[in-house]
Each structure stands twice: as structure tokens, then as C-alpha cells.
XYZ file of C-alpha atoms in Angstrom:
337
model
C 24.007 -24.601 -9.550
C 23.658 -27.966 -7.720
C 25.935 -30.762 -6.615
C 25.955 -32.390 -10.125
C 27.103 -28.963 -11.683
C 29.873 -28.814 -9.071
C 30.974 -32.469 -9.777
C 31.064 -31.789 -13.440
C 33.115 -28.355 -13.121
C 35.594 -30.338 -10.818
C 35.763 -33.323 -13.024
C 34.972 -35.798 -10.223
C 31.883 -37.604 -9.006
C 28.885 -36.503 -7.075
C 29.846 -38.771 -4.128
C 33.280 -37.109 -3.998
C 31.860 -33.833 -3.799
C 29.574 -34.872 -1.016
C 32.594 -36.283 0.908
C 34.423 -32.928 0.475
C 31.368 -31.007 1.761
C 31.083 -33.392 4.766
C 34.836 -33.008 5.491
C 35.343 -36.880 4.902
C 38.985 -37.977 5.204
C 38.715 -40.212 2.080
C 39.450 -37.579 -0.431
C 42.955 -36.714 -1.736
C 44.155 -33.309 -1.164
C 44.499 -32.394 -4.681
C 40.870 -33.304 -5.404
C 39.718 -31.775 -2.168
C 41.377 -28.390 -3.377
C 39.948 -28.655 -6.851
C 36.397 -29.183 -5.432
C 36.759 -26.384 -2.888
C 37.885 -23.925 -5.521
C 34.978 -24.665 -7.727
C 32.542 -24.246 -4.929
C 34.120 -20.895 -3.897
C 34.052 -19.687 -7.447
C 30.530 -20.747 -8.077
C 29.018 -19.448 -4.773
C 27.503 -22.743 -4.226
C 25.635 -23.272 -0.882
C 25.098 -26.956 0.361
C 21.645 -27.856 1.430
C 22.283 -28.229 5.053
C 18.572 -29.046 5.754
C 18.691 -32.142 3.324
C 21.894 -33.087 4.804
C 20.346 -32.991 8.355
C 17.355 -35.115 7.224
C 19.690 -37.695 5.712
C 21.931 -38.004 8.741
C 19.196 -37.499 11.192
C 21.275 -34.903 12.969
C 21.072 -31.243 12.670
C 24.634 -30.387 13.555
C 23.538 -27.969 16.381
C 23.156 -27.933 20.045
C 21.217 -25.824 22.361
C 22.552 -24.057 25.506
C 19.825 -22.654 27.994
C 21.152 -19.646 29.962
C 19.074 -17.992 32.661
C 20.562 -14.711 31.773
C 23.674 -13.041 30.144
C 24.388 -10.565 33.061
C 26.416 -13.015 34.956
C 30.010 -13.613 33.482
C 30.172 -16.953 34.771
C 27.658 -18.124 32.191
C 29.510 -16.473 29.548
C 32.756 -18.335 30.411
C 31.112 -21.850 30.432
C 29.351 -20.976 27.112
C 32.873 -20.347 25.605
C 33.903 -23.750 26.768
C 30.732 -25.254 25.382
C 31.327 -23.480 21.947
C 34.849 -24.342 21.652
C 34.332 -28.008 22.034
C 31.203 -28.032 19.993
C 32.932 -26.203 17.047
C 35.961 -28.516 17.106
C 33.443 -31.473 16.735
C 31.495 -29.690 13.824
C 28.616 -28.321 15.811
C 27.117 -25.039 15.964
C 25.852 -23.631 19.458
C 22.545 -22.002 19.833
C 22.446 -19.996 23.176
C 18.941 -19.067 24.323
C 17.928 -16.820 27.379
C 15.322 -18.368 29.573
C 14.817 -15.531 32.135
C 14.419 -18.396 34.576
C 10.987 -19.163 33.499
C 9.553 -22.584 32.851
C 7.579 -21.481 29.809
C 10.718 -20.493 27.918
C 12.602 -23.439 29.071
C 9.827 -25.864 27.613
C 9.578 -23.908 24.415
C 13.198 -24.254 23.829
C 13.656 -27.765 24.772
C 11.062 -28.396 22.199
C 13.897 -27.557 19.549
C 15.291 -31.011 20.842
C 12.060 -32.973 20.510
C 11.450 -31.832 17.055
C 14.996 -32.421 15.964
C 15.952 -28.844 15.282
C 18.806 -29.391 17.567
C 20.539 -32.774 18.561
C 20.721 -31.964 22.195
C 20.590 -29.447 25.140
C 22.898 -28.130 27.919
C 21.321 -26.051 30.722
C 22.410 -24.152 33.701
C 19.938 -23.661 36.425
C 16.431 -24.534 35.119
C 13.088 -24.000 36.756
C 11.215 -27.149 35.414
C 10.457 -29.896 37.979
C 13.142 -32.449 38.064
C 10.800 -35.269 37.478
C 9.664 -33.598 34.354
C 13.354 -32.913 33.378
C 14.201 -36.571 34.143
C 11.528 -37.784 31.589
C 13.069 -35.573 29.052
C 16.593 -36.630 29.744
C 15.574 -40.376 29.483
C 14.438 -39.701 25.829
C 16.775 -37.046 24.531
C 20.618 -35.956 24.891
C 20.564 -33.586 27.802
C 23.274 -32.333 30.324
C 22.858 -30.065 33.491
C 25.701 -27.857 34.006
C 26.813 -26.182 37.312
C 24.479 -28.145 39.562
C 23.823 -31.742 40.682
C 20.629 -33.417 39.779
C 18.969 -36.195 42.049
C 17.548 -38.342 39.164
C 19.696 -41.155 37.498
C 18.618 -40.103 34.206
C 20.255 -36.706 34.267
C 23.932 -36.145 33.340
C 25.529 -33.346 35.018
C 28.925 -31.553 35.718
C 29.569 -29.245 38.565
C 31.798 -28.528 41.475
C 31.206 -29.845 45.279
C 29.289 -26.745 46.386
C 28.939 -28.055 49.987
C 32.821 -28.484 50.178
C 33.376 -24.992 48.422
C 31.152 -23.197 50.946
C 32.785 -25.032 53.769
C 36.118 -24.000 52.668
C 35.134 -20.284 52.330
C 33.688 -20.395 55.963
C 36.655 -22.096 57.234
C 39.044 -19.359 56.071
C 36.907 -16.883 57.802
C 37.058 -18.799 61.019
C 40.896 -19.258 60.747
C 41.167 -15.429 60.314
C 39.439 -14.953 63.670
C 35.667 -14.473 62.539
C 32.804 -15.819 64.476
C 30.058 -13.457 63.095
C 29.688 -14.773 59.646
C 26.826 -13.905 57.332
C 26.005 -15.679 54.048
C 24.240 -14.137 51.179
C 22.666 -16.836 49.207
C 20.444 -17.045 45.927
C 16.615 -17.053 46.329
C 15.791 -19.684 43.791
C 16.069 -22.786 45.683
C 18.598 -24.384 43.328
C 20.434 -27.490 44.243
C 23.714 -25.594 44.366
C 22.006 -22.836 46.476
C 20.950 -25.666 48.878
C 24.472 -27.282 49.014
C 26.148 -24.007 49.581
C 23.708 -23.396 52.510
C 24.526 -26.771 53.738
C 28.168 -26.070 53.637
C 27.844 -22.879 55.461
C 25.885 -24.513 58.199
C 28.287 -27.364 58.461
C 31.385 -25.339 58.818
C 29.826 -23.166 61.581
C 28.911 -26.205 63.431
C 32.191 -27.905 62.919
C 34.047 -24.779 64.385
C 31.408 -24.568 67.363
C 29.822 -21.188 66.047
C 26.193 -20.987 66.725
C 24.060 -20.491 63.595
C 22.224 -17.171 63.519
C 19.135 -16.746 61.439
C 19.595 -13.092 60.805
C 22.996 -13.661 59.200
C 21.498 -15.971 56.343
C 20.035 -13.902 53.685
C 18.608 -14.352 50.305
C 19.377 -12.315 47.359
C 19.200 -12.127 43.576
C 22.409 -12.430 41.716
C 23.091 -8.794 40.985
C 25.171 -5.938 42.367
C 22.200 -3.850 43.544
C 20.781 -6.580 45.736
C 24.205 -7.344 47.332
C 24.403 -3.533 48.139
C 20.993 -3.598 49.822
C 21.452 -6.687 51.673
C 24.862 -5.720 53.071
C 23.066 -2.472 54.283
C 20.672 -4.663 56.245
C 23.310 -6.816 57.718
C 25.485 -3.784 58.818
C 22.374 -2.145 60.463
C 21.917 -5.225 62.657
C 22.643 -4.563 66.409
C 25.593 -7.149 66.072
C 26.463 -6.802 62.454
C 28.718 -9.686 60.873
C 32.501 -9.241 60.488
C 32.753 -11.535 57.323
C 30.273 -11.903 54.340
C 30.158 -15.024 52.091
C 28.038 -14.590 49.009
C 26.863 -16.893 46.217
C 28.222 -14.857 43.261
C 30.848 -12.207 42.502
C 28.362 -9.783 41.354
C 26.461 -9.843 44.847
C 30.085 -9.584 46.567
C 30.773 -6.447 44.215
C 27.559 -4.813 45.883
C 28.644 -5.793 49.390
C 32.073 -4.218 48.875
C 30.476 -1.037 47.390
C 28.348 -0.561 50.461
C 31.218 -1.201 52.795
C 33.381 1.422 50.988
C 30.504 3.858 50.973
C 29.977 3.693 54.731
C 33.757 3.899 55.550
C 34.481 0.512 56.106
C 37.619 -1.193 54.588
C 36.929 -4.807 53.072
C 39.642 -7.129 54.192
C 40.254 -5.180 57.420
C 36.976 -4.097 59.042
C 34.794 -6.745 57.215
C 35.986 -9.597 55.156
C 34.171 -10.795 51.895
C 34.416 -13.853 49.748
C 32.397 -14.094 46.495
C 31.550 -17.060 44.240
C 32.366 -18.123 40.811
C 35.906 -16.618 40.347
C 34.878 -14.262 37.389
C 36.955 -11.260 35.891
C 34.871 -9.201 38.253
C 36.457 -10.452 41.245
C 39.842 -9.342 39.666
C 38.960 -5.759 38.241
C 37.101 -4.521 41.267
C 38.901 -2.155 43.751
C 39.732 -3.677 46.204
C 39.906 -7.092 44.351
C 37.530 -9.759 45.758
C 38.434 -12.929 47.177
C 36.300 -15.845 45.433
C 35.417 -19.367 44.962
C 36.574 -20.130 41.588
C 34.577 -22.475 39.407
C 36.416 -24.012 36.400
C 33.700 -22.524 34.105
C 35.627 -22.818 30.786
C 36.486 -26.609 31.358
C 33.147 -27.102 32.757
C 31.623 -26.003 29.574
C 34.096 -28.197 27.549
C 33.136 -31.331 29.782
C 29.393 -30.413 29.366
C 29.725 -30.540 25.664
C 31.663 -33.901 25.924
C 28.935 -35.575 27.875
C 26.284 -34.467 25.504
C 28.247 -35.544 22.430
C 28.506 -39.113 23.996
C 24.939 -39.089 24.348
C 24.317 -38.012 20.761
C 26.697 -40.591 19.172
C 26.787 -43.393 21.645
C 23.575 -45.594 21.709
C 24.961 -47.341 24.797
C 25.783 -44.281 26.727
C 25.223 -44.634 30.546
C 24.413 -41.500 32.679
C 27.616 -39.882 33.962
C 28.150 -37.319 36.714
C 31.329 -35.236 36.794
C 32.283 -33.198 39.754
C 35.098 -30.792 39.056
C 37.540 -29.178 41.433
C 37.404 -25.565 42.726
C 39.797 -23.065 44.276
C 39.494 -20.401 46.829
C 41.259 -17.462 45.395
C 42.342 -14.997 48.078
C 42.543 -11.257 47.289
C 42.301 -7.868 48.878
C 38.889 -8.424 50.560
C 40.077 -10.956 53.086
C 42.802 -10.648 55.656
C 45.755 -13.140 55.582
C 45.846 -16.233 57.598
C 47.886 -16.132 60.797
C 51.328 -17.429 60.288
C 50.809 -20.686 62.045
C 47.552 -21.381 59.877
C 49.310 -20.718 56.792
C 51.873 -23.307 57.224
C 51.229 -26.413 54.915
């Protein structure tokens, strides 16, 4: 069974059947219904490879994820997939394990036109190499800024987000404030450390090296680093972390040692994922607009794919500090608008 057979059975032309398969608007509803009924009854499968070769597009995009353990990535991916599907695109998600070899191998899918473009979260490839890739192929970096003018990205203002978290701690009476950051040297990690340091300086609080710690983005590491912090001669009374998973580990250690988060030690996480809501106590967190960020990332990628005159864009989205049970309330005078 081929497209000519379908056209004969539906009593129409091959061109009309092709338009129905490609969801073209220039087909009457009556004809479209008749063609689709024949296709369904016959079990005909369109030759997608041939269609891609003719159109020079695959109808697929690639999303590079460092892992699937962080629910923040999943939420962004949902936004990408929703927008991609609405525009007739399939989404291929690949796990890179934060290795440049995996990243390069998957980006070859774009070079060989197996996919039409790529969206990445954090990536280990040098930015100059990534910039050369982005100058030739549709590419968007999601969740972190880029220095190169060739790279499109969408993210929040990580400096401002970290400053807001630390400022909340200061307003609730803290001066011994620790920050558990990531350990990969990513732009957003550098920005969050900058925001942490700036907020301390702004409020006249000396920076203490022992309060700045590195940690992988997982529960166990947060637990272990919190233990180290609490064993200091002068432990912090507030802890800011670069992920909700890390914050959950911090909260677990505090509870195990008889301390009450939000009373003895305040904790703020990052990302605003469902983990921050389902933990007991619930965790205050900087919320990133993950779903909308994913949709925006696809929109930027789609513009590159379809517009030959596309100009590199950078979209900085808003964040919110969501206060829950692991932070004490602001004094009444500070809470006034």
C-alpha cells in the first residue's frame, strides 16, 4: 500500500493525500475525513524519512539533560515538549551525565540533520566550542546565561535570586549564613555565589570561607555538608542551598540532631520543585519558572529553525522566593509593603 493506492481508494489526487498527511489547511473537511478513514482502514504508514528529506527538516528536536534525578529538569522538559508538540515537533531527551563526550555525540544528531536543533541545560563543553556550534546550528541554552553573543539562552537572574534569599535571612536576624553551592563551576553557580557575597557585603556581614561549601545536587551530599557545617566551632544559623534536593538533605540532618528548621536553623533551597512542598517541614525555596522556561526555550529554538534572519536572543525570566516552614517569618516592621 502506497500513497497512490490511498489516493485511488479515497477518490482524490496524490497531492491531496499528501496535504492531508502534512496537516495542510487547504483541504476540505469532507475530503480530509475520507482520506483519513482510508488511511486508518488500510494501516498505511507515511514515509517520514522521505518526507524529512524533501523538507530538509526532521520534525524532531533534541534536549540534553545532565540527569533525570532533579525534578527541575523534568518540569522544564514538560514545557519544551508541550510547545514542541503544539508545533508538530517530537522531543528526544538524552541524558549526558555531565560528560563532554556524551554531549558531543548527541550534538552530532544536529550536525547530521537527524534533529533540527538542540536545547541544553548545563553543559560541560567549552563555551568557545559551543559558540562555534551555535553559529551554525539552532541551539538554546536553558537555565544559565552564556557569554558568547552566538548563544541563545533563557534563565532567571541568579545573582538577584541569591541576593534575595540572603537578604531574607538578614531581615530575620541572621548574620551567620552558609551557602551550599554546586561544584561544577557553571555560570549559574558563579552567579549565585556572586549574589551571596554581594548580599553579605551590602548588609555589612563579613564573608567567612568556612560557610561557603560545594556539593553535588543530591540529598546525601546536602546531609553530609550540613553535618560539617553544624560541627564548626561557630555553626551557621541559616543555610542557603543551590537545589531543593540539597536542602532536603540539610533539613534531614537538622531534624536528626534535634534542631528545628525554621526555628533553630533556617533553610532556603533553590528551584521551587515539588520536593520543597512535600517535605516535612516544607522547604522555603527560590522558585524558577521551569515549565514556562521550557516553553520559551522551544520558542527560541523554533525561531532559529524557521527564520533565516533570526538574531540571537536572551530571555531573563522572573523568579519568586516562596516562604514555607523552614524559615521564620519576617518581623512585622519588615513585612510591611
